[in-house]
Coordinates of C-alpha atoms and ligand atoms in Angstrom, one line a residue:
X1 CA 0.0 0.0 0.0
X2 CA 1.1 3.7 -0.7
X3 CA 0.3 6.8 0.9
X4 CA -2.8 8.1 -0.6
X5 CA -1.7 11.3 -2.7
X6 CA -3.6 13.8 -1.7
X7 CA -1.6 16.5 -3.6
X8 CA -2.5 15.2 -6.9
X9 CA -6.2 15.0 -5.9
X10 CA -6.3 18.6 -4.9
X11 CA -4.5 19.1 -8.4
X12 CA -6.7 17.6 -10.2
X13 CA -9.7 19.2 -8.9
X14 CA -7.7 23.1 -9.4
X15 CA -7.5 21.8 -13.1
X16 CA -11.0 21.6 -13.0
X17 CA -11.4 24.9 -11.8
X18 CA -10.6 27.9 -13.9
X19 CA -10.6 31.6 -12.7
X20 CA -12.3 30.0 -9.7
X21 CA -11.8 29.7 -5.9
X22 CA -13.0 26.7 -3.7
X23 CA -13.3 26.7 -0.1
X24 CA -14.2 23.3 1.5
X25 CA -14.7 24.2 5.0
X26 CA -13.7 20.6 7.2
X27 CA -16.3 19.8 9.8
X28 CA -16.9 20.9 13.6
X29 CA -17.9 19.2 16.8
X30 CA -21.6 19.0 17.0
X31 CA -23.2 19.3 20.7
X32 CA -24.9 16.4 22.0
X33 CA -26.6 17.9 24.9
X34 CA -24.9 20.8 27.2
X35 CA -21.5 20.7 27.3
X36 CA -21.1 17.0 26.0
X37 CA -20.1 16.2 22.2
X38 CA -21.4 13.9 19.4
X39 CA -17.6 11.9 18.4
X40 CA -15.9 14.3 15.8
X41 CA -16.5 12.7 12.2
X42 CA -14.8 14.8 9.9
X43 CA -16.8 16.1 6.3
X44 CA -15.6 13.7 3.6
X45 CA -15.0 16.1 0.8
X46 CA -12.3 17.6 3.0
X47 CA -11.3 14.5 4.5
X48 CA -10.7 13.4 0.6
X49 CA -8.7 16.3 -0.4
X50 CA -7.0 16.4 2.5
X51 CA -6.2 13.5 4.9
X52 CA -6.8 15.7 7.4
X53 CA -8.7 15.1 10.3
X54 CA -8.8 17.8 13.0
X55 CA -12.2 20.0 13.5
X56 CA -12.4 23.4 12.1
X57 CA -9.9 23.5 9.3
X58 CA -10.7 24.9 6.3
X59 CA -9.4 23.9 2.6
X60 CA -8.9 26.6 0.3
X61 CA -7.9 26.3 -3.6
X62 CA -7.1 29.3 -5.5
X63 CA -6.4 29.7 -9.8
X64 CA -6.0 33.3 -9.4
X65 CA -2.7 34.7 -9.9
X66 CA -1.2 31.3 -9.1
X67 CA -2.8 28.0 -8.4
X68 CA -2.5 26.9 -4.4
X69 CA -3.7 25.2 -1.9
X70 CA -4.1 26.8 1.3
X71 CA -5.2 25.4 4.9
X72 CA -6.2 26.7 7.4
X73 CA -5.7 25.3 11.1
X74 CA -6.1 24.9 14.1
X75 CA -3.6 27.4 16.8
X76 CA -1.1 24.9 18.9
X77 CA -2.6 25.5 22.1
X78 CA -0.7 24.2 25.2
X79 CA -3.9 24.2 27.6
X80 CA -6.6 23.3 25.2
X81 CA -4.6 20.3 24.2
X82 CA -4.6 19.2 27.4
X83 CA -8.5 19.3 27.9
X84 CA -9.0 18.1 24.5
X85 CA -5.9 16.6 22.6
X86 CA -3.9 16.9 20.1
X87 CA -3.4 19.2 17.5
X88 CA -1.1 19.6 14.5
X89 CA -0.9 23.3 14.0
X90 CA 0.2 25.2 10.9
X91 CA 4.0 24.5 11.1
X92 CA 3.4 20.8 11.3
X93 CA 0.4 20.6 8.6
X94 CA 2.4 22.4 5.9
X95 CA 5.6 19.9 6.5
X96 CA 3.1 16.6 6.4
X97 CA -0.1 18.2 4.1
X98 CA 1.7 19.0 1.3
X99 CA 0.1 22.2 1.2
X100 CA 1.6 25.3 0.0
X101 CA 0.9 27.1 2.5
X102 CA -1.0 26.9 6.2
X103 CA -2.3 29.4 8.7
X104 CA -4.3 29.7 11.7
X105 CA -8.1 29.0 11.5
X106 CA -8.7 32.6 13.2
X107 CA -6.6 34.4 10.2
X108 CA -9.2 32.9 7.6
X109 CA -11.6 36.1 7.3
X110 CA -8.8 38.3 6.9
X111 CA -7.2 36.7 4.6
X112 CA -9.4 35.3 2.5
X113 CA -10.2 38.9 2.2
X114 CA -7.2 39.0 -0.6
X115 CA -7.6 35.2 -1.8
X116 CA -10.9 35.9 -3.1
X117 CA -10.1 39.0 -5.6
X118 CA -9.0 38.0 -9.2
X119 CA -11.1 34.9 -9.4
X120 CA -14.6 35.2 -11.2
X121 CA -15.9 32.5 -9.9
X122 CA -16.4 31.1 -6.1
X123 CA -17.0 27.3 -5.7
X124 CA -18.2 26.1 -2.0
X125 CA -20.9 24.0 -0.3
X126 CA -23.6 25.9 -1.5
X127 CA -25.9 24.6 1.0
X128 CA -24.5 22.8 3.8
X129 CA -21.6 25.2 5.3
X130 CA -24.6 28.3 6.3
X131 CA -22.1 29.9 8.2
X132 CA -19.2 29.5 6.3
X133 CA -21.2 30.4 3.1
X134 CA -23.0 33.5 4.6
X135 CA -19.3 35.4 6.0
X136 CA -17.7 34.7 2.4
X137 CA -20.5 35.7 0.9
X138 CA -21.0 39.1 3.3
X139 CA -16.9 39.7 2.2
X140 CA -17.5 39.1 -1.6
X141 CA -20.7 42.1 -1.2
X142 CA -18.2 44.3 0.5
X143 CA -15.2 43.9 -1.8
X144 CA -17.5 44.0 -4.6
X145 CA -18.8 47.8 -4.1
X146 CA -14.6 48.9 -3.8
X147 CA -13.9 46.8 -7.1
X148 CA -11.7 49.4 -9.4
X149 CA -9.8 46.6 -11.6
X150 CA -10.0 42.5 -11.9
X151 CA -7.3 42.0 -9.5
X152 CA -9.7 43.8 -6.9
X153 CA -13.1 42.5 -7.9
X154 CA -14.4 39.5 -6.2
X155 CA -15.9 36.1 -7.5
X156 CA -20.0 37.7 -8.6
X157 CA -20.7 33.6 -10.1
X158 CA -21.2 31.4 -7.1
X159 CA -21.4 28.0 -7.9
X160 CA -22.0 24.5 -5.7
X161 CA -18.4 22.4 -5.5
X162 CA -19.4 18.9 -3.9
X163 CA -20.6 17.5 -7.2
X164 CA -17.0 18.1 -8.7
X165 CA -15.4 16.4 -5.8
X166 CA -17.9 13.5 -5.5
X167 CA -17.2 13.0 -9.2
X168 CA -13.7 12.5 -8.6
X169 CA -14.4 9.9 -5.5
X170 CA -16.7 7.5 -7.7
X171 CA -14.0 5.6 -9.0
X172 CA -11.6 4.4 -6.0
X173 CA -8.2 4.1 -5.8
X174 CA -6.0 0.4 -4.9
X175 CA -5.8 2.5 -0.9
X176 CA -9.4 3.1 -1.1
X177 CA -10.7 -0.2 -2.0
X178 CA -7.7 -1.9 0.4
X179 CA -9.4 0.2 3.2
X180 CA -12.7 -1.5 2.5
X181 CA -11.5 -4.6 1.7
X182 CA -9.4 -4.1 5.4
X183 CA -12.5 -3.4 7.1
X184 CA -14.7 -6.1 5.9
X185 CA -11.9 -8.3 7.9
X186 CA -14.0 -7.2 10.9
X187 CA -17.1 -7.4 9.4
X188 CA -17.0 -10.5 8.6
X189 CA -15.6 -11.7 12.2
X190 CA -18.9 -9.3 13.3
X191 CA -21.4 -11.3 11.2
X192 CA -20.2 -14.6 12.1
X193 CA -19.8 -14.0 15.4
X194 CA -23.3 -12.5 15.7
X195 CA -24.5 -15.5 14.6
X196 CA -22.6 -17.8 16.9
X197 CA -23.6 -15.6 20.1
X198 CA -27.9 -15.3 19.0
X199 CA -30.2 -17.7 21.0
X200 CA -33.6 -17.7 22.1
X201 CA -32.8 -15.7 26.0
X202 CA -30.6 -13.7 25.0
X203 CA -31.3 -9.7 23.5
X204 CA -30.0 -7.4 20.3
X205 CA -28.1 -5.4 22.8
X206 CA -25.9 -8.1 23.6
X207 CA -25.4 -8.8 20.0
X208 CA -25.0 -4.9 19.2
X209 CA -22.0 -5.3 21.9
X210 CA -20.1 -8.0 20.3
X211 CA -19.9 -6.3 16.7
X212 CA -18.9 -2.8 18.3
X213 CA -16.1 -5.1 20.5
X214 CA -15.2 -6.7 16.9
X215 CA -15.6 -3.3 14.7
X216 CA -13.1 -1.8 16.7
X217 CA -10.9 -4.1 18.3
X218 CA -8.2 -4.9 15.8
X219 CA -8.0 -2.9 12.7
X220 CA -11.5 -1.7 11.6
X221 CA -12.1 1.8 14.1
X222 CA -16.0 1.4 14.4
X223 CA -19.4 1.0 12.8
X224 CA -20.1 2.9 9.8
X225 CA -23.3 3.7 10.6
X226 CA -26.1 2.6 13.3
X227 CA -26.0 -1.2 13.9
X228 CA -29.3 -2.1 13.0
X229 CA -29.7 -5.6 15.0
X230 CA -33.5 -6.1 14.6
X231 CA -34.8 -9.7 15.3
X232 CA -38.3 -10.8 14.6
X233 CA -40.6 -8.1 13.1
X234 CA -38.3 -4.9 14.2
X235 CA -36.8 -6.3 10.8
X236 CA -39.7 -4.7 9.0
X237 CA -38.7 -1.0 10.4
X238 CA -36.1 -0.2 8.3
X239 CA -33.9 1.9 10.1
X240 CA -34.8 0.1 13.6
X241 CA -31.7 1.3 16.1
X242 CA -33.0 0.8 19.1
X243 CA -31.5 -2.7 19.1
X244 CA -32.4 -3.8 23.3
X245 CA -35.3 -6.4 22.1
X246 CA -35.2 -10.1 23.6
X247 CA -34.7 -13.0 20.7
X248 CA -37.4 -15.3 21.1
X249 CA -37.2 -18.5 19.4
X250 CA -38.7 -19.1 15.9
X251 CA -38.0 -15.6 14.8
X252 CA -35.6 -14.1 12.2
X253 CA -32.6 -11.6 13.2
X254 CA -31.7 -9.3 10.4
X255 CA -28.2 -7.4 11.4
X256 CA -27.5 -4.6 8.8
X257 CA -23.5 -3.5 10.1
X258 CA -20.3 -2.7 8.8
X259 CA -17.4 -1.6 10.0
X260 CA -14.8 1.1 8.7
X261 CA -11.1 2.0 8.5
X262 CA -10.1 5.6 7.9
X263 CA -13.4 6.7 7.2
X264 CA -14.1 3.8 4.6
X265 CA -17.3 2.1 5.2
X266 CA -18.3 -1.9 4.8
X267 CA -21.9 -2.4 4.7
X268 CA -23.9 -5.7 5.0
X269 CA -26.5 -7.2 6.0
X270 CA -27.1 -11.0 7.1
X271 CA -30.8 -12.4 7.8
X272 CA -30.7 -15.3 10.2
X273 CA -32.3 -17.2 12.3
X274 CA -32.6 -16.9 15.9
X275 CA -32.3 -20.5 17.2
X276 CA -30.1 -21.5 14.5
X277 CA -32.3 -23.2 11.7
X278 CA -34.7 -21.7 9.2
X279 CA -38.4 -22.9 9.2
X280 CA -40.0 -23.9 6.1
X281 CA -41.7 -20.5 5.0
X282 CA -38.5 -18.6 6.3
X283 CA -36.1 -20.7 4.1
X284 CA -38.5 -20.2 1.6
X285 CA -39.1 -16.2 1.4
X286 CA -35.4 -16.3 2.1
X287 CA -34.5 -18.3 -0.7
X288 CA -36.5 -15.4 -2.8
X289 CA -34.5 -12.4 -2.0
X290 CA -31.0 -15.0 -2.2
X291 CA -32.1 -14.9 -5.8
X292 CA -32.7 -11.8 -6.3
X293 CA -29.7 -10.9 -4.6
X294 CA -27.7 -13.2 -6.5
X295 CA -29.6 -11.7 -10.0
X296 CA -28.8 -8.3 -9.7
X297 CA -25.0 -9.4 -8.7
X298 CA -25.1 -11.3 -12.1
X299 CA -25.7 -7.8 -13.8
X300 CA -22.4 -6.1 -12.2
X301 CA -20.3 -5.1 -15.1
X302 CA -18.7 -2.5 -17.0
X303 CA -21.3 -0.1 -18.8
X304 CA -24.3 -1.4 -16.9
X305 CA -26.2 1.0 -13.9
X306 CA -27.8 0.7 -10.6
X307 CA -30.9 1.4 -12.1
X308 CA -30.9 -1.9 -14.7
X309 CA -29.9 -3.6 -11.5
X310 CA -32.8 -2.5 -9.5
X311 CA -35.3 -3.5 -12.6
X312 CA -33.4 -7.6 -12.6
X313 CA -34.1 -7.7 -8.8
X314 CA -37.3 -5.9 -8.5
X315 CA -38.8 -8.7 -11.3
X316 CA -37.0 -11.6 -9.2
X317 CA -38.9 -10.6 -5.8
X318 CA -42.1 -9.5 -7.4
X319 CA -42.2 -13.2 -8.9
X320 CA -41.3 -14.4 -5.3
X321 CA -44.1 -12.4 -4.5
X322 CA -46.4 -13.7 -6.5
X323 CA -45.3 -17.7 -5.6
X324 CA -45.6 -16.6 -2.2
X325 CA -49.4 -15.7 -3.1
X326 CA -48.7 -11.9 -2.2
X327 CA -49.6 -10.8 -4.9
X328 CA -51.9 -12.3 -7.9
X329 CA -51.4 -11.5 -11.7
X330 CA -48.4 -11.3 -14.0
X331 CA -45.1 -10.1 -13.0
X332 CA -45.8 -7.2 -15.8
X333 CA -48.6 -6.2 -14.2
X334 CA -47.6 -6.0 -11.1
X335 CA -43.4 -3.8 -11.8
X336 CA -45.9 -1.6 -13.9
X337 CA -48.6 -0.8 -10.8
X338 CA -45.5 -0.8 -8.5
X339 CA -47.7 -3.4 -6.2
X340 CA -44.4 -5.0 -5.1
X341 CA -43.2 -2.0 -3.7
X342 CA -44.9 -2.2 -0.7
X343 CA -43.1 -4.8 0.4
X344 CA -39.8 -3.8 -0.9
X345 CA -39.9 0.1 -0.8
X346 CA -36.3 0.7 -0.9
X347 CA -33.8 0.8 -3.6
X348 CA -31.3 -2.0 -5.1
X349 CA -28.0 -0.3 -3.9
X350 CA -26.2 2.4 -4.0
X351 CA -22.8 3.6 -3.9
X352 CA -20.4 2.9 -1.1
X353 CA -17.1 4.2 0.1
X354 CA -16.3 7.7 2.4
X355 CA -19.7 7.8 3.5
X356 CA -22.4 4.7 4.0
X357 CA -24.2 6.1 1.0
X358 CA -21.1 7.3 -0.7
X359 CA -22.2 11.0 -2.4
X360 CA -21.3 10.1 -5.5
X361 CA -23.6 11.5 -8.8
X362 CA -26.1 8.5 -9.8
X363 CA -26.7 10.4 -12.7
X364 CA -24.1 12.3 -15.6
X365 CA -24.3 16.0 -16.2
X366 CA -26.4 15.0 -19.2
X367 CA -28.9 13.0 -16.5
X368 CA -28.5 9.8 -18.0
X369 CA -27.7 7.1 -15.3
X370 CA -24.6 6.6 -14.1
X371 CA -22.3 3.3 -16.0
X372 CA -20.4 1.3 -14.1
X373 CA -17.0 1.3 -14.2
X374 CA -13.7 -0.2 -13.3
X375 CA -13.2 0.6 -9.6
X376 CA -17.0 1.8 -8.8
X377 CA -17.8 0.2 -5.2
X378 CA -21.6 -0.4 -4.1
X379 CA -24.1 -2.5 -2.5
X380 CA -26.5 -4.7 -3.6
X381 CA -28.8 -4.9 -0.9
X382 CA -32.4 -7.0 -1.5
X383 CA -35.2 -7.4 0.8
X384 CA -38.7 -8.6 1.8
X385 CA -40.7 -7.3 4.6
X386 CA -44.2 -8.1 5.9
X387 CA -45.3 -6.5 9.0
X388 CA -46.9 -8.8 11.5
X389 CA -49.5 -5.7 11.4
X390 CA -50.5 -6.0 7.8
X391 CA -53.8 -8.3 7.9
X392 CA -54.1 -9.3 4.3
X393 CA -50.9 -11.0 4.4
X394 CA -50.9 -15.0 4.4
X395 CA -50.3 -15.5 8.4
X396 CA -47.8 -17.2 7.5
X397 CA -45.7 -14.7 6.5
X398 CA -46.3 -11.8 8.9
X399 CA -43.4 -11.0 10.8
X400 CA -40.8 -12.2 8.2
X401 CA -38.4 -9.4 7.0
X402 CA -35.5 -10.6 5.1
X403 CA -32.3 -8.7 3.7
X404 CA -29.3 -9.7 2.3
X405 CA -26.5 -7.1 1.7
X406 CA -23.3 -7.2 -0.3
X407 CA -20.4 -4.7 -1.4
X408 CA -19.6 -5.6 -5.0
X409 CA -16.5 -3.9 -6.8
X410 CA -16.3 -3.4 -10.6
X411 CA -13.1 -4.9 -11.4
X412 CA -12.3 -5.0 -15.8
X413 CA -13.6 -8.6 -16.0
X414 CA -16.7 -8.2 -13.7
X415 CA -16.8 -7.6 -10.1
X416 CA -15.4 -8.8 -7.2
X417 CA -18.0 -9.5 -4.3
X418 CA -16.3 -7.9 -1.3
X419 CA -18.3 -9.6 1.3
X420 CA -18.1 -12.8 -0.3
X421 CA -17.0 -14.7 2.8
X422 CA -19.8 -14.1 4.7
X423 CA -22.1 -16.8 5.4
X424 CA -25.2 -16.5 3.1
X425 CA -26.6 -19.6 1.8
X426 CA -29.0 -21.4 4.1
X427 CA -26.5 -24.2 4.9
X428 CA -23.6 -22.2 5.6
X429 CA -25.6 -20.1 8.1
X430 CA -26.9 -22.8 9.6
X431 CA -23.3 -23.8 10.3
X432 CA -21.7 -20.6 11.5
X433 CA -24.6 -20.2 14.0
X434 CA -23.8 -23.8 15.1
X435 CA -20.2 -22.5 16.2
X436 CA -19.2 -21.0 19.4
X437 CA -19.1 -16.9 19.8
X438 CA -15.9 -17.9 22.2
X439 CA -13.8 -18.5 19.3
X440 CA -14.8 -15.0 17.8
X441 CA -13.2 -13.0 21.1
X442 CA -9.5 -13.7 20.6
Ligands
LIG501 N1 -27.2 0.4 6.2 C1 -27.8 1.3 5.4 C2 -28.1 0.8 4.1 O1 -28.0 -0.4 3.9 O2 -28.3 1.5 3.1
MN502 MN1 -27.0 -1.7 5.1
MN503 MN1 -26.8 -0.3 2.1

């Protein structure tokens, strides 16, 4: 592995860029309650450009008279450190950043005062840096009414930079997908262990415990997101987090979790059952969205999109659906009236790295859909749910909600399944929740 260059990203963005400024503004601790503090996670357009990972720092790039990158820090501060650790400070950033030049956070609104004039154009978070936004903005008005000449007249076209940077971090890099592939290590431990540890007694806290131990206790540094650890019908509530519910025997545990390494996140999800073995109708609704899953994994190649993918798994379910006497007619009938949707009302996947649901653009500048390509990362995530609340389901079924979730790569000759090592065919579950959590601790 090789340090990730950072220096040619920001490059490669400035060339994008002409008689224009960016400022990417890093991110800032958010209060929990009082004088506590959600954990710092830093913005991932900065964190890209960057590597950076301190708290109010602030990226700018300049075209105007020379092309530069300039960050702003945070002060060394003896006595702050020591309440609230580290920081790097402006001498240190400039020798490791790669930057050409670094000051102190507080000198920003003077001296962006000067960067701004000569460039015609201003590229920023247009809508999620309010503060930010609203002083440059306040400084562009001021120096605009003193403009005499272009090299004192401020940016007048405003324009919104994250889709330029999420562009650039749709295709990943050998560090990026190495990250990933790194912290699916852990999530596979995670997965397997969960299964080991679930048994009628015990409760989704306990299991929410032993994936947070193994997200973070050798090389992966957390969960990605909110464990969702949601056994029976807590399945069928999509983003259920509350995760403290007892197992009871007979019932499904669907555990959507990944951990992630430098910011990189791993998601998937495993549907299981609770005392170890499928039932009959389980296996069978299960062995519905396996195929689905496994049908919109066949379509992961070059040139072909998330949407085409969705459409293959979306006819797959609907014709589970309709074996499962769900739903009655053809399978036409029912993709055109959307009928299956209510009980798959979410999408087929969507693109994964930095964040969970990596901002990259789905569609082009032209708004076709997206192609795949070599080194595109994303998940392929089927489901079924049925409430045990919905009354003209078959009995049966109520209280079933099964999703399986993988992290597929585009590689030249296809894909590579990322997650591929995690239990997911009936008999290979079976087995790992056969085994003994113990063995999972070391
Ligand atoms: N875990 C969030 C998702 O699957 O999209
Ligand atoms: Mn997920
Ligand atoms: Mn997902």
């Amino acid at each position: 592995m090789f340090p990730t260059n950072f220096k040619e990203r920001r490059e490669k963005l400035l060339n994008t860029l002409t008689d224009a400024i960016a400022i990417i503004p890093g991110a800032t601790h958010v209060t929990k309650s009082h004088d506590t503090e959600y954990p710092f996670r830093q913005n991932s357009n900065f964190k890209y450009l960057t590597g950076f990972n301190e708290p109010d720092s602030i990226l700018v790039l300049t075209s105007y008279p020379d092309k530069k990158s300039i960050l702003f820090v945070r002060e060394k501060d003896p006595f702050m450190e020591m309440w609230s650790g580290r920081r790097m400070g402006p001498d240190k950033a400039l020798e490791i950043l790669e930057v050409d030049e670094t000051y102190t956070v507080e000198k920003f609104p003077e001296m962006i005062e000067k960067l701004l004039l000569g460039h015609e154009k201003l590229y920023m978070d247009l809508f999620d840096e309010p503060k930010t936004f609203a002083m440059v903005r306040d400084i562009c008005k001021k120096l605009y009414h003193r403009k005499k000449t272009r090299a004192s007249s401020p940016p007048k076209n405003f324009f919104h930079v994250n889709p330029l940077i999420e562009k650039m971090r749709l295709v990943k890099d050998q560090n990026e997908i190495q990250f990933m592939k790194t912290a699916m290590i852990a999530t596979n431990k995670a997965h397997r262990a969960a299964m080991a540890l679930a048994a009628p007694g015990r409760n989704e806290k306990e299991i929410n415990a032993l994936m947070q131990y193994l997200f973070t206790k050798d090389l992966s540094q957390g969960n990605a997101y909110d464990n969702i650890i949601a056994s029976g019908d807590n399945a069928n509530i999509l983003h259920y987090i509350e995760n403290n519910a007892e197992l009871k025997d007979g019932d499904l545990l669907l555990i959507d979790a990944g951990s992630e390494l430098n910011l990189y996140a791993t998601d998937i999800t495993r549907t299981f059952p609770v005392n170890g073995k499928f039932t009959t109708v389980q296996a069978e609704v299960y062995e519905i969205v396996l195929e689905a899953q496994k049908t919109a994994i066949s379509h992961a190649w070059i040139g072909r999109t998330l949407k085409e993918v969705h459409e293959h798994t979306c006819r797959v379910l609907t014709q589970g659906l309709i074996d499962l006497k769900v739903l009655k007619g053809s399978v036409d009938e029912n993709i055109e009236t959307a009928a299956f949707r209510k009980y798959y009302p979410h999408g087929t996947g969507h693109w994964l790295g930095l964040d969970v649901h990596d901002q990259n653009p789905y569609q082009t500048d032209e708004y076709e859909e997206t192609k795949f390509e070599d080194g595109v990362i994303f998940t392929v995530e089927p489901g079924l749910y049925f409430p045990k609340s919905d009354a003209t389901l078959p009995e049966h079924l109520r209280g079933i909600g099964i999703r399986i979730e993988d992290n597929i790569l585009i590689t030249q000759n296809g894909h590579e399944n990322l997650s591929a090592m995690i239990p997911k065919e009936i008999k290979e579950i079976e087995e790992a929740c056969a085994k003994d959590y113990k063995e999972f601790l070391l």
